[in-house]
Tab-separated table of C-alpha atoms and ligand atoms in Angstrom:
chain	number	residue	atom	x	y	z
A	9	MET	CA	-13.360	-62.756	168.567
A	10	PHE	CA	-10.156	-64.237	167.278
A	11	THR	CA	-10.112	-67.209	165.090
A	12	GLN	CA	-7.230	-68.404	162.914
A	13	SER	CA	-9.499	-69.375	160.179
A	14	LEU	CA	-12.990	-68.256	159.106
A	15	LYS	CA	-15.213	-69.312	156.289
A	16	ILE	CA	-18.250	-67.485	155.009
A	17	ASP	CA	-20.204	-70.117	153.137
A	18	HIS	CA	-22.974	-69.978	150.582
A	19	ALA	CA	-23.092	-66.123	150.559
A	20	ARG	CA	-26.007	-64.919	148.569
A	21	TYR	CA	-23.728	-62.547	146.644
A	22	ILE	CA	-20.063	-61.515	147.079
A	23	LEU	CA	-19.314	-58.063	145.576
A	24	THR	CA	-15.599	-58.675	145.281
A	25	VAL	CA	-14.694	-55.187	143.639
A	26	ASP	CA	-11.658	-57.140	142.300
A	27	ARG	CA	-9.975	-56.261	138.966
A	28	GLU	CA	-12.834	-57.783	136.941
A	29	ARG	CA	-15.426	-56.426	139.438
A	30	ARG	CA	-16.773	-59.991	139.767
A	31	ILE	CA	-20.084	-60.601	141.647
A	32	ILE	CA	-20.302	-64.152	142.848
A	33	GLN	CA	-23.635	-65.811	143.575
A	34	ASP	CA	-23.658	-68.568	146.092
A	35	GLY	CA	-20.096	-67.705	146.970
A	36	ALA	CA	-17.629	-68.527	149.692
A	37	VAL	CA	-14.645	-66.810	151.268
A	38	LEU	CA	-11.905	-68.535	153.255
A	39	ILE	CA	-9.849	-66.427	155.649
A	40	GLU	CA	-6.689	-67.765	157.255
A	41	GLY	CA	-4.157	-65.752	159.354
A	42	GLY	CA	-5.940	-62.534	158.714
A	43	ARG	CA	-5.765	-62.877	154.924
A	44	ILE	CA	-8.202	-63.951	152.186
A	45	ARG	CA	-6.890	-67.411	151.058
A	46	ARG	CA	-9.709	-68.355	148.695
A	47	VAL	CA	-12.800	-66.767	147.131
A	48	GLY	CA	-15.136	-68.341	144.623
A	49	LYS	CA	-18.263	-70.269	144.244
A	50	ALA	CA	-19.370	-72.257	147.306
A	51	ALA	CA	-19.068	-75.511	145.308
A	52	GLU	CA	-15.411	-74.704	144.515
A	53	LEU	CA	-14.636	-74.137	148.183
A	54	ALA	CA	-16.620	-77.176	149.373
A	55	ASP	CA	-13.388	-78.842	150.514
A	56	ALA	CA	-12.297	-75.885	152.643
A	57	SER	CA	-12.893	-76.113	156.380
A	58	ALA	CA	-12.322	-73.472	158.983
A	59	GLU	CA	-12.476	-73.093	162.772
A	60	ARG	CA	-15.568	-70.943	162.340
A	61	VAL	CA	-18.061	-71.084	159.541
A	62	ILE	CA	-20.636	-68.289	158.982
A	63	ASP	CA	-23.791	-69.308	157.145
A	64	GLY	CA	-23.944	-66.684	154.343
A	65	ARG	CA	-27.207	-67.743	152.703
A	66	HIS	CA	-28.876	-64.485	153.665
A	67	LEU	CA	-25.791	-62.270	153.388
A	68	VAL	CA	-24.362	-59.995	150.779
A	69	ILE	CA	-20.524	-59.600	151.331
A	70	THR	CA	-18.660	-56.428	150.358
A	71	PRO	CA	-15.179	-55.219	150.997
A	72	GLY	CA	-14.847	-53.095	154.211
A	73	PHE	CA	-15.456	-49.355	153.881
A	74	PHE	CA	-12.847	-46.639	153.906
A	75	ASN	CA	-13.672	-43.219	155.442
A	76	GLY	CA	-11.129	-40.786	153.982
A	77	HIS	CA	-11.953	-37.630	156.125
A	78	MET	CA	-13.555	-37.986	159.596
A	79	HIS	CA	-12.877	-35.791	162.559
A	80	ILE	CA	-13.378	-38.082	165.524
A	81	SER	CA	-12.631	-35.844	168.453
A	82	TYR	CA	-15.031	-33.360	169.807
A	83	ALA	CA	-18.291	-33.813	167.900
A	84	HIS	CA	-20.177	-36.805	169.397
A	85	PRO	CA	-20.912	-35.263	172.808
A	86	VAL	CA	-22.340	-32.150	171.119
A	87	ARG	CA	-23.778	-33.714	168.028
A	88	GLY	CA	-26.817	-31.884	166.689
A	89	ILE	CA	-26.405	-28.708	168.814
A	90	PHE	CA	-25.958	-26.383	165.926
A	91	PRO	CA	-29.189	-24.995	164.433
A	92	ASP	CA	-29.517	-25.345	160.593
A	93	GLU	CA	-28.479	-21.764	159.893
A	94	GLN	CA	-25.108	-22.429	161.473
A	95	ALA	CA	-24.010	-24.332	158.446
A	96	SER	CA	-20.337	-23.843	159.116
A	97	PRO	CA	-19.854	-23.207	162.709
A	98	LEU	CA	-16.108	-23.552	162.690
A	99	LEU	CA	-15.404	-20.975	165.354
A	100	HIS	CA	-17.452	-22.993	167.863
A	101	VAL	CA	-16.135	-26.293	166.543
A	102	PHE	CA	-12.503	-25.401	167.353
A	103	ASN	CA	-13.392	-23.862	170.721
A	104	LEU	CA	-15.162	-27.120	171.617
A	105	GLN	CA	-12.410	-29.343	170.231
A	106	SER	CA	-9.583	-27.612	171.982
A	107	ALA	CA	-11.421	-27.772	175.335
A	108	MET	CA	-11.697	-31.585	175.308
A	109	THR	CA	-9.954	-33.364	178.145
A	110	GLU	CA	-8.095	-36.632	177.692
A	111	ASP	CA	-10.881	-38.677	179.351
A	112	GLU	CA	-13.605	-36.844	177.325
A	113	GLU	CA	-11.776	-37.473	174.046
A	114	TYR	CA	-11.269	-41.132	174.764
A	115	HIS	CA	-14.983	-41.656	175.365
A	116	ALA	CA	-16.069	-39.510	172.422
A	117	THR	CA	-13.611	-41.529	170.284
A	118	LEU	CA	-14.967	-44.852	171.602
A	119	LEU	CA	-18.431	-43.834	170.551
A	120	GLY	CA	-17.175	-42.692	167.172
A	121	LEU	CA	-15.603	-46.212	166.780
A	122	VAL	CA	-18.796	-48.018	167.737
A	123	GLU	CA	-20.706	-46.084	165.125
A	124	LEU	CA	-17.973	-46.563	162.471
A	125	VAL	CA	-17.549	-50.289	162.799
A	126	ARG	CA	-21.241	-51.037	163.293
A	127	ASN	CA	-21.806	-49.324	159.872
A	128	GLY	CA	-19.134	-51.310	158.183
A	129	THR	CA	-16.137	-48.873	158.247
A	130	VAL	CA	-12.883	-50.722	158.557
A	131	CYS	CA	-10.521	-47.826	158.243
A	132	PHE	CA	-10.789	-44.102	158.763
A	133	LEU	CA	-8.584	-41.076	158.500
A	134	ASP	CA	-8.799	-38.508	161.309
A	135	PRO	CA	-7.357	-35.313	159.869
A	136	GLY	CA	-5.440	-34.415	163.032
A	137	SER	CA	-8.383	-33.797	165.432
A	138	THR	CA	-7.296	-36.208	168.115
A	139	GLN	CA	-5.286	-34.453	170.776
A	140	PHE	CA	-4.618	-37.472	172.951
A	141	PRO	CA	-3.695	-40.424	170.785
A	142	ASP	CA	-2.036	-42.227	173.698
A	143	ALA	CA	-5.333	-42.231	175.554
A	144	CYS	CA	-7.232	-43.327	172.325
A	145	LEU	CA	-4.813	-46.145	171.457
A	146	GLN	CA	-6.701	-48.585	173.706
A	147	ALA	CA	-9.951	-47.694	171.995
A	148	TYR	CA	-8.477	-48.348	168.537
A	149	GLU	CA	-7.049	-51.608	169.718
A	150	ASP	CA	-10.224	-52.724	171.380
A	151	ALA	CA	-12.343	-51.755	168.250
A	152	GLY	CA	-9.879	-53.577	166.001
A	153	ILE	CA	-10.230	-50.788	163.367
A	154	ARG	CA	-7.687	-49.324	161.075
A	155	VAL	CA	-6.905	-45.662	161.563
A	156	VAL	CA	-4.805	-43.039	159.743
A	157	LEU	CA	-3.742	-40.585	162.397
A	158	GLY	CA	-1.699	-37.345	162.590
A	159	GLU	CA	-1.242	-34.087	164.400
A	160	ALA	CA	-2.923	-31.071	162.928
A	161	VAL	CA	-0.358	-28.369	162.492
A	162	THR	CA	-0.261	-24.716	161.254
A	163	ASP	CA	2.229	-21.951	161.375
A	164	GLN	CA	0.056	-18.997	160.216
A	165	GLU	CA	-2.726	-16.882	161.533
A	166	ALA	CA	-6.124	-18.559	161.288
A	167	PRO	CA	-9.621	-17.369	162.041
A	168	TRP	CA	-10.093	-20.393	164.343
A	169	LYS	CA	-8.332	-21.932	167.248
A	170	LEU	CA	-5.969	-24.261	165.477
A	171	PRO	CA	-2.661	-25.711	166.868
A	172	ARG	CA	0.014	-23.246	165.781
A	173	TYR	CA	3.728	-23.671	166.076
A	174	PRO	CA	6.813	-22.205	164.462
A	175	ALA	CA	7.476	-24.063	161.217
A	176	ALA	CA	10.530	-25.989	162.593
A	177	GLU	CA	8.567	-27.155	165.628
A	178	ALA	CA	5.608	-28.215	163.462
A	179	VAL	CA	7.969	-30.310	161.327
A	180	ALA	CA	9.625	-31.852	164.350
A	181	ARG	CA	6.332	-32.693	166.041
A	182	THR	CA	5.096	-34.348	162.771
A	183	THR	CA	8.311	-36.312	162.358
A	184	SER	CA	8.248	-37.654	165.866
A	185	PHE	CA	4.465	-38.352	165.621
A	186	ILE	CA	5.089	-40.529	162.466
A	187	GLU	CA	8.045	-42.326	164.074
A	188	LYS	CA	6.124	-43.111	167.132
A	189	TRP	CA	2.827	-44.192	165.585
A	190	ASN	CA	3.273	-45.439	162.084
A	191	GLY	CA	2.695	-49.238	161.870
A	192	ARG	CA	1.504	-49.848	165.377
A	193	LEU	CA	-1.311	-52.356	166.149
A	194	ASP	CA	0.056	-54.859	163.576
A	195	GLY	CA	0.038	-52.085	160.923
A	196	ARG	CA	-3.503	-51.059	161.563
A	197	ILE	CA	-2.324	-47.555	162.517
A	198	ARG	CA	-0.760	-45.361	159.885
A	199	ALA	CA	0.603	-41.939	160.731
A	200	TRP	CA	0.673	-39.021	158.333
A	201	ALA	CA	1.499	-35.360	158.141
A	202	MET	CA	-1.618	-33.260	158.575
A	203	PRO	CA	-1.068	-29.550	157.891
A	204	PHE	CA	-4.464	-27.979	158.209
A	205	SER	CA	-4.723	-26.097	154.833
A	206	TYR	CA	-2.676	-24.077	152.497
A	207	GLU	CA	-4.105	-20.907	153.943
A	208	THR	CA	-2.902	-21.704	157.492
A	209	CYS	CA	0.538	-23.077	156.634
A	210	SER	CA	3.551	-21.405	155.163
A	211	ALA	CA	5.233	-22.705	151.903
A	212	ASP	CA	8.295	-23.701	153.931
A	213	LEU	CA	6.141	-25.797	156.269
A	214	LEU	CA	4.195	-27.516	153.486
A	215	GLN	CA	7.424	-28.359	151.576
A	216	ALA	CA	9.205	-29.592	154.636
A	217	LEU	CA	6.246	-31.839	155.669
A	218	LYS	CA	6.126	-33.302	152.093
A	219	ARG	CA	9.897	-34.093	152.370
A	220	VAL	CA	9.159	-35.790	155.706
A	221	VAL	CA	6.444	-38.104	154.322
A	222	ASP	CA	8.379	-38.882	151.121
A	223	GLU	CA	11.393	-40.032	153.196
A	224	ARG	CA	9.298	-42.165	155.484
A	225	ARG	CA	6.890	-43.522	152.749
A	226	SER	CA	4.016	-42.012	154.672
A	227	GLY	CA	1.183	-39.671	153.473
A	228	LEU	CA	0.007	-36.038	153.892
A	229	THR	CA	-3.513	-34.740	154.012
A	230	LEU	CA	-4.832	-31.179	154.098
A	231	HIS	CA	-8.116	-29.418	153.655
A	232	HIS	CA	-8.387	-28.012	150.230
A	233	SER	CA	-11.076	-26.217	148.284
A	234	SER	CA	-11.053	-23.485	145.671
A	235	GLY	CA	-13.676	-21.337	143.913
A	236	ALA	CA	-13.794	-17.926	142.202
A	237	LYS	CA	-12.941	-15.904	145.207
A	238	ALA	CA	-10.274	-18.279	146.561
A	239	ARG	CA	-8.666	-18.309	143.013
A	240	THR	CA	-8.605	-14.487	142.905
A	241	ASP	CA	-7.124	-14.326	146.389
A	242	ALA	CA	-4.579	-17.013	145.785
A	243	VAL	CA	-3.455	-15.424	142.457
A	244	GLY	CA	-3.022	-12.135	144.278
A	245	ARG	CA	-1.099	-13.798	147.085
A	246	TYR	CA	0.840	-16.582	145.397
A	247	GLY	CA	0.520	-15.975	141.622
A	248	HIS	CA	-1.360	-19.216	141.239
A	249	SER	CA	-4.807	-20.820	141.857
A	250	PRO	CA	-4.880	-22.745	145.176
A	251	THR	CA	-4.238	-26.089	143.456
A	252	ALA	CA	-1.525	-24.734	141.122
A	253	TYR	CA	0.156	-23.088	144.154
A	254	LEU	CA	0.417	-26.512	145.863
A	255	GLU	CA	1.852	-27.994	142.675
A	256	SER	CA	4.368	-25.101	142.381
A	257	LEU	CA	5.578	-25.999	145.881
A	258	GLY	CA	6.002	-29.682	144.993
A	259	VAL	CA	3.594	-30.749	147.654
A	260	LEU	CA	1.180	-32.771	145.476
A	261	GLY	CA	1.569	-36.415	144.451
A	262	PRO	CA	0.196	-39.900	145.073
A	263	ASN	CA	0.928	-39.764	148.784
A	264	VAL	CA	-1.090	-36.626	149.232
A	265	LEU	CA	-4.892	-36.654	149.943
A	266	LEU	CA	-6.795	-33.344	149.469
A	267	ALA	CA	-9.975	-33.159	151.465
A	268	HIS	CA	-13.293	-31.774	150.177
A	269	CYS	CA	-11.991	-30.402	146.814
A	270	LEU	CA	-14.998	-28.216	146.046
A	271	GLY	CA	-14.902	-25.463	143.494
A	272	LEU	CA	-11.801	-26.557	141.600
A	273	ASP	CA	-11.777	-25.359	137.932
A	274	GLU	CA	-10.731	-27.427	134.948
A	275	ALA	CA	-7.085	-26.298	135.226
A	276	GLU	CA	-7.034	-27.248	138.872
A	277	ILE	CA	-8.610	-30.708	138.156
A	278	ASP	CA	-5.911	-31.176	135.599
A	279	VAL	CA	-3.278	-30.525	138.283
A	280	VAL	CA	-4.770	-33.039	140.631
A	281	ALA	CA	-4.994	-35.728	137.818
A	282	ARG	CA	-1.540	-34.995	136.372
A	283	THR	CA	0.227	-35.258	139.800
A	284	GLY	CA	-1.602	-38.417	140.772
A	285	THR	CA	-2.945	-36.694	143.914
A	286	ALA	CA	-5.788	-38.399	145.670
A	287	ILE	CA	-8.905	-36.589	147.100
A	288	ALA	CA	-11.466	-37.285	149.794
A	289	MET	CA	-14.965	-35.892	149.213
A	290	CYS	CA	-17.737	-35.502	151.803
A	291	PRO	CA	-20.999	-35.507	149.849
A	292	VAL	CA	-23.314	-35.351	152.770
A	293	THR	CA	-21.301	-32.521	154.501
A	294	ALA	CA	-21.402	-30.645	151.077
A	295	ALA	CA	-25.160	-31.048	150.828
A	296	LYS	CA	-26.075	-30.342	154.454
A	297	GLY	CA	-23.781	-27.375	154.630
A	298	GLY	CA	-25.218	-25.827	151.536
A	299	ARG	CA	-21.865	-25.765	149.757
A	300	GLY	CA	-23.457	-25.550	146.308
A	301	VAL	CA	-22.769	-28.951	144.835
A	302	PRO	CA	-24.476	-27.976	141.437
A	303	GLN	CA	-21.938	-25.095	141.080
A	304	HIS	CA	-18.859	-26.383	143.027
A	305	GLY	CA	-19.138	-30.177	143.108
A	306	ARG	CA	-16.714	-31.764	140.617
A	307	MET	CA	-16.846	-35.494	141.441
A	308	PRO	CA	-17.881	-36.551	137.892
A	309	GLU	CA	-14.886	-34.675	136.388
A	310	PHE	CA	-12.507	-36.253	138.927
A	311	LEU	CA	-13.838	-39.674	138.274
A	312	ALA	CA	-13.544	-39.069	134.471
A	313	ARG	CA	-9.899	-38.186	134.947
A	314	GLY	CA	-9.138	-41.267	136.999
A	315	VAL	CA	-8.471	-39.397	140.189
A	316	LYS	CA	-8.587	-41.740	143.218
A	317	ILE	CA	-11.457	-40.562	145.385
A	318	ALA	CA	-12.192	-41.588	149.012
A	319	LEU	CA	-15.551	-40.739	150.583
A	320	GLY	CA	-15.646	-39.105	153.932
A	321	CYS	CA	-18.165	-38.208	156.646
A	322	ASP	CA	-16.209	-35.230	157.981
A	323	SER	CA	-17.277	-34.399	161.480
A	324	PRO	CA	-20.307	-35.960	163.238
A	325	ASN	CA	-21.635	-32.360	163.377
A	326	ASN	CA	-21.285	-31.966	159.557
A	327	SER	CA	-22.582	-35.037	157.953
A	328	ASN	CA	-23.831	-35.922	160.873
A	329	HIS	CA	-23.756	-39.698	160.581
A	330	LEU	CA	-20.843	-42.011	160.102
A	331	ASP	CA	-22.608	-44.366	157.720
A	332	MET	CA	-20.735	-44.943	154.546
A	333	VAL	CA	-23.755	-46.605	152.974
A	334	ARG	CA	-25.738	-43.434	153.335
A	335	THR	CA	-22.600	-41.497	152.088
A	336	MET	CA	-22.446	-43.732	148.945
A	337	ASN	CA	-26.151	-42.997	148.391
A	338	MET	CA	-25.558	-39.267	148.581
A	339	ALA	CA	-22.605	-39.481	146.232
A	340	ALA	CA	-24.623	-41.482	143.769
A	341	ILE	CA	-27.715	-39.263	143.811
A	342	GLN	CA	-26.570	-35.718	144.323
A	343	TYR	CA	-24.929	-35.178	140.900
A	344	LYS	CA	-27.889	-36.744	139.080
A	345	ASP	CA	-30.092	-34.089	140.550
A	346	ALA	CA	-27.544	-31.232	140.504
A	347	ARG	CA	-26.986	-31.546	136.731
A	348	GLN	CA	-30.224	-33.364	135.735
A	349	ASP	CA	-28.178	-36.235	134.249
A	350	THR	CA	-28.820	-39.791	135.583
A	351	HIS	CA	-25.546	-41.004	133.882
A	352	LEU	CA	-23.479	-39.352	136.588
A	353	VAL	CA	-21.825	-41.291	139.409
A	354	PRO	CA	-23.380	-44.714	138.954
A	355	ALA	CA	-24.018	-46.948	141.995
A	356	GLU	CA	-20.938	-48.953	141.105
A	357	ALA	CA	-18.745	-45.801	141.131
A	358	ALA	CA	-20.032	-44.936	144.629
A	359	LEU	CA	-19.139	-48.486	145.902
A	360	GLU	CA	-15.710	-48.287	144.351
A	361	MET	CA	-15.020	-44.982	146.132
A	362	ALA	CA	-16.123	-46.418	149.442
A	363	THR	CA	-13.869	-49.488	148.955
A	364	ILE	CA	-11.115	-50.024	146.537
A	365	GLN	CA	-10.586	-46.315	145.485
A	366	GLY	CA	-10.800	-45.215	149.153
A	367	ALA	CA	-8.077	-47.701	150.025
A	368	GLN	CA	-5.983	-46.510	147.016
A	369	ALA	CA	-6.545	-42.929	147.996
A	370	MET	CA	-5.274	-43.748	151.489
A	371	GLY	CA	-2.231	-45.567	150.184
A	372	LEU	CA	-3.516	-48.973	151.227
A	373	GLY	CA	-4.842	-50.319	147.894
A	374	ASP	CA	-2.209	-53.020	147.486
A	375	GLU	CA	-3.344	-54.759	150.640
A	376	LEU	CA	-6.878	-53.758	151.158
A	377	GLY	CA	-10.182	-52.465	149.492
A	378	SER	CA	-11.268	-55.558	147.641
A	379	ILE	CA	-12.045	-59.273	148.285
A	380	GLU	CA	-9.138	-60.897	146.462
A	381	VAL	CA	-6.833	-63.781	147.320
A	382	GLY	CA	-3.738	-62.581	149.273
A	383	LYS	CA	-5.290	-59.346	150.469
A	384	LYS	CA	-5.999	-58.659	154.147
A	385	ALA	CA	-9.330	-59.924	155.272
A	386	ASP	CA	-11.461	-56.849	155.778
A	387	LEU	CA	-15.095	-57.339	154.805
A	388	VAL	CA	-18.740	-56.541	155.595
A	389	CYS	CA	-21.692	-58.817	155.561
A	390	PHE	CA	-25.190	-57.258	154.929
A	391	ASP	CA	-28.300	-58.898	156.196
A	392	THR	CA	-30.786	-59.268	153.325
A	393	LEU	CA	-33.594	-60.517	155.682
A	394	ARG	CA	-34.826	-57.000	155.984
A	395	PRO	CA	-37.523	-55.150	154.045
A	396	GLU	CA	-35.241	-52.697	152.369
A	397	TRP	CA	-33.285	-55.473	150.721
A	398	GLN	CA	-36.369	-56.841	148.959
A	399	ALA	CA	-36.672	-57.736	146.126
A	400	LEU	CA	-33.051	-58.489	145.319
A	401	TRP	CA	-32.033	-58.524	141.717
A	402	ASN	CA	-29.129	-56.080	141.336
A	403	PRO	CA	-27.148	-56.167	144.683
A	404	VAL	CA	-25.161	-52.997	143.913
A	405	ASN	CA	-28.242	-50.951	143.264
A	406	THR	CA	-29.912	-52.405	146.299
A	407	LEU	CA	-26.911	-51.638	148.560
A	408	VAL	CA	-26.469	-48.044	147.262
A	409	TYR	CA	-30.045	-46.951	146.744
A	410	ASN	CA	-32.125	-49.051	149.204
A	411	ALA	CA	-29.986	-49.927	152.192
A	412	ASP	CA	-28.156	-48.133	154.936
A	413	GLY	CA	-25.674	-49.151	157.603
A	414	ARG	CA	-28.373	-50.624	159.778
A	415	SER	CA	-28.287	-53.753	157.760
A	416	VAL	CA	-24.624	-54.367	158.518
A	417	HIS	CA	-24.723	-57.739	160.174
A	418	THR	CA	-21.024	-58.809	160.527
A	419	VAL	CA	-17.721	-56.910	160.019
A	420	VAL	CA	-14.283	-58.575	159.761
A	421	ILE	CA	-11.089	-56.663	160.023
A	422	ASP	CA	-7.715	-58.357	159.677
A	423	GLY	CA	-9.493	-61.575	159.820
A	424	ARG	CA	-10.991	-60.744	163.166
A	425	VAL	CA	-14.828	-60.599	163.678
A	426	VAL	CA	-15.347	-57.108	165.201
A	427	VAL	CA	-19.066	-56.982	164.732
A	428	ASP	CA	-20.743	-60.302	165.130
A	429	ALA	CA	-24.478	-60.580	164.112
A	430	TYR	CA	-24.925	-56.853	164.778
A	431	ARG	CA	-23.054	-56.907	168.151
A	432	GLN	CA	-19.653	-55.346	168.971
A	433	ARG	CA	-18.198	-56.683	172.165
A	434	PHE	CA	-15.559	-53.933	173.048
A	435	VAL	CA	-17.890	-51.642	174.905
A	436	ASP	CA	-21.065	-51.484	176.988
A	437	GLU	CA	-23.071	-49.234	174.742
A	438	PRO	CA	-25.799	-47.956	177.169
A	439	ARG	CA	-23.120	-46.955	179.650
A	440	LEU	CA	-21.027	-45.316	177.055
A	441	PHE	CA	-23.994	-43.437	175.547
A	442	ALA	CA	-24.845	-42.012	179.001
A	443	ARG	CA	-21.211	-40.968	179.539
A	444	VAL	CA	-20.998	-39.111	176.232
A	445	GLN	CA	-24.231	-37.349	176.954
A	446	GLU	CA	-22.793	-36.105	180.253
A	447	ILE	CA	-19.576	-35.062	178.599
A	448	GLY	CA	-21.588	-33.015	176.151
A	449	GLU	CA	-23.378	-31.274	178.937
A	450	ARG	CA	-20.134	-30.400	180.728
A	451	LEU	CA	-18.456	-29.302	177.573
A	452	GLN	CA	-21.201	-26.829	176.608
A	453	ALA	CA	-21.279	-25.493	180.219
A	454	ARG	CA	-17.454	-25.075	180.339
A	455	THR	CA	-17.039	-23.514	176.896
A	456	GLY	CA	-20.213	-21.455	176.862
A	457	VAL	CA	-20.838	-22.835	173.394
A	458	SER	CA	-24.479	-23.748	173.392
A	459	PHE	CA	-27.652	-23.075	171.464
A	460	PRO	CA	-31.361	-23.207	172.105
A	461	ARG	CA	-32.158	-26.895	172.242
A	462	SER	CA	-35.129	-26.644	169.919
A	463	ARG	CA	-37.018	-24.174	167.805
A	464	TRP	CA	-40.129	-25.776	169.300
A	465	PRO	CA	-41.158	-25.354	172.880
A	466	MET	CA	-39.506	-28.004	175.001
A	467	SER	CA	-40.775	-28.538	178.535
B	30	ZN	ZN1	-11.956	-31.646	157.964
């Protein structure tokens, strides 16, 4: 629903996440031409009128959420098929993903977008999973969401079915992808280089891709983790730890986003901090996949060093939900338990990672990530007329520890209301859900990737 001007009046709380981290009670926001023109106490904005006014008396307003690592292609039609003991079923994942048709990927993407926006996500980064961006463009446009896209490339042997090209071809493909896609949909699409990982890409390829994104003021993301074994292997192969290896190639920096980042040691954390490299961490994926957060999770150390951290949901078969509120919750609680220390990752830090830090990590922090005058108007309104929002004293604690994405009432992206009183209007949900279920059935039959439907007898 497009309106030139929109006012949210008498909001119960506005969590601005601005420089002073102001929380405004009985607040108002005025949006004009897709940007935030005024924000303050409702009384201060009493003179401001707008084409549409939303009564905010029962709403808590936050900036929109950023999902810094979310594979949107294959997983929705087969979500939940893997039994728990298949914690990292990557062989099956890439067989399924590479078998998707254009039409299947479009519908799976549409469902992913419905789930993302209805849970308050305004921008997500797909790490190169989408094979048919031309087909999915309409879905991005209809959903009104922001997306960071790219084409996954590798030039080395990999244990999984990843797209592999000679290095020069991978560079040419990435360059033309960025030139074709960057800035489309009024700037809501960003195009990046997306080499899969340091293990699956040569040094030449990684360096060439970094040059491409530096020249085009774009970004680069890759999967990156470390750990005792990975360090030993990398020292044997490259003479460096995995992270120091990337630094030695010159491929780290503020326009680089490393995904997952489990198992880094102090020296590697120092490399990330020193180079200004950003990271995306997927706390639910780490927990559900049994990745050993007590041993390998380093979020508190990254935060202490000022590293920009985005939160991610990974694939819908990893986390398995696309709910950034639940993701914030996991980020805020898992380190308290892992290290038996309740000081770690406060609720405020979790909200920062989902909003302003996520935007900064994705190179969008100047325009997005907080509710401040002049920034683009992306925000989420939470409905407090729900049991989990009672009683309401500390809205950040309530959001992170009590709520989940089901209380997302209204979502605004670029000044446009994309979720309006719980409803999105770009797709017929029951029809889409049935379609995606059918796609999942066909995909399992075609690939032979399927598992017993239940441990329990199903008749
Ligand atoms: Zn990934």
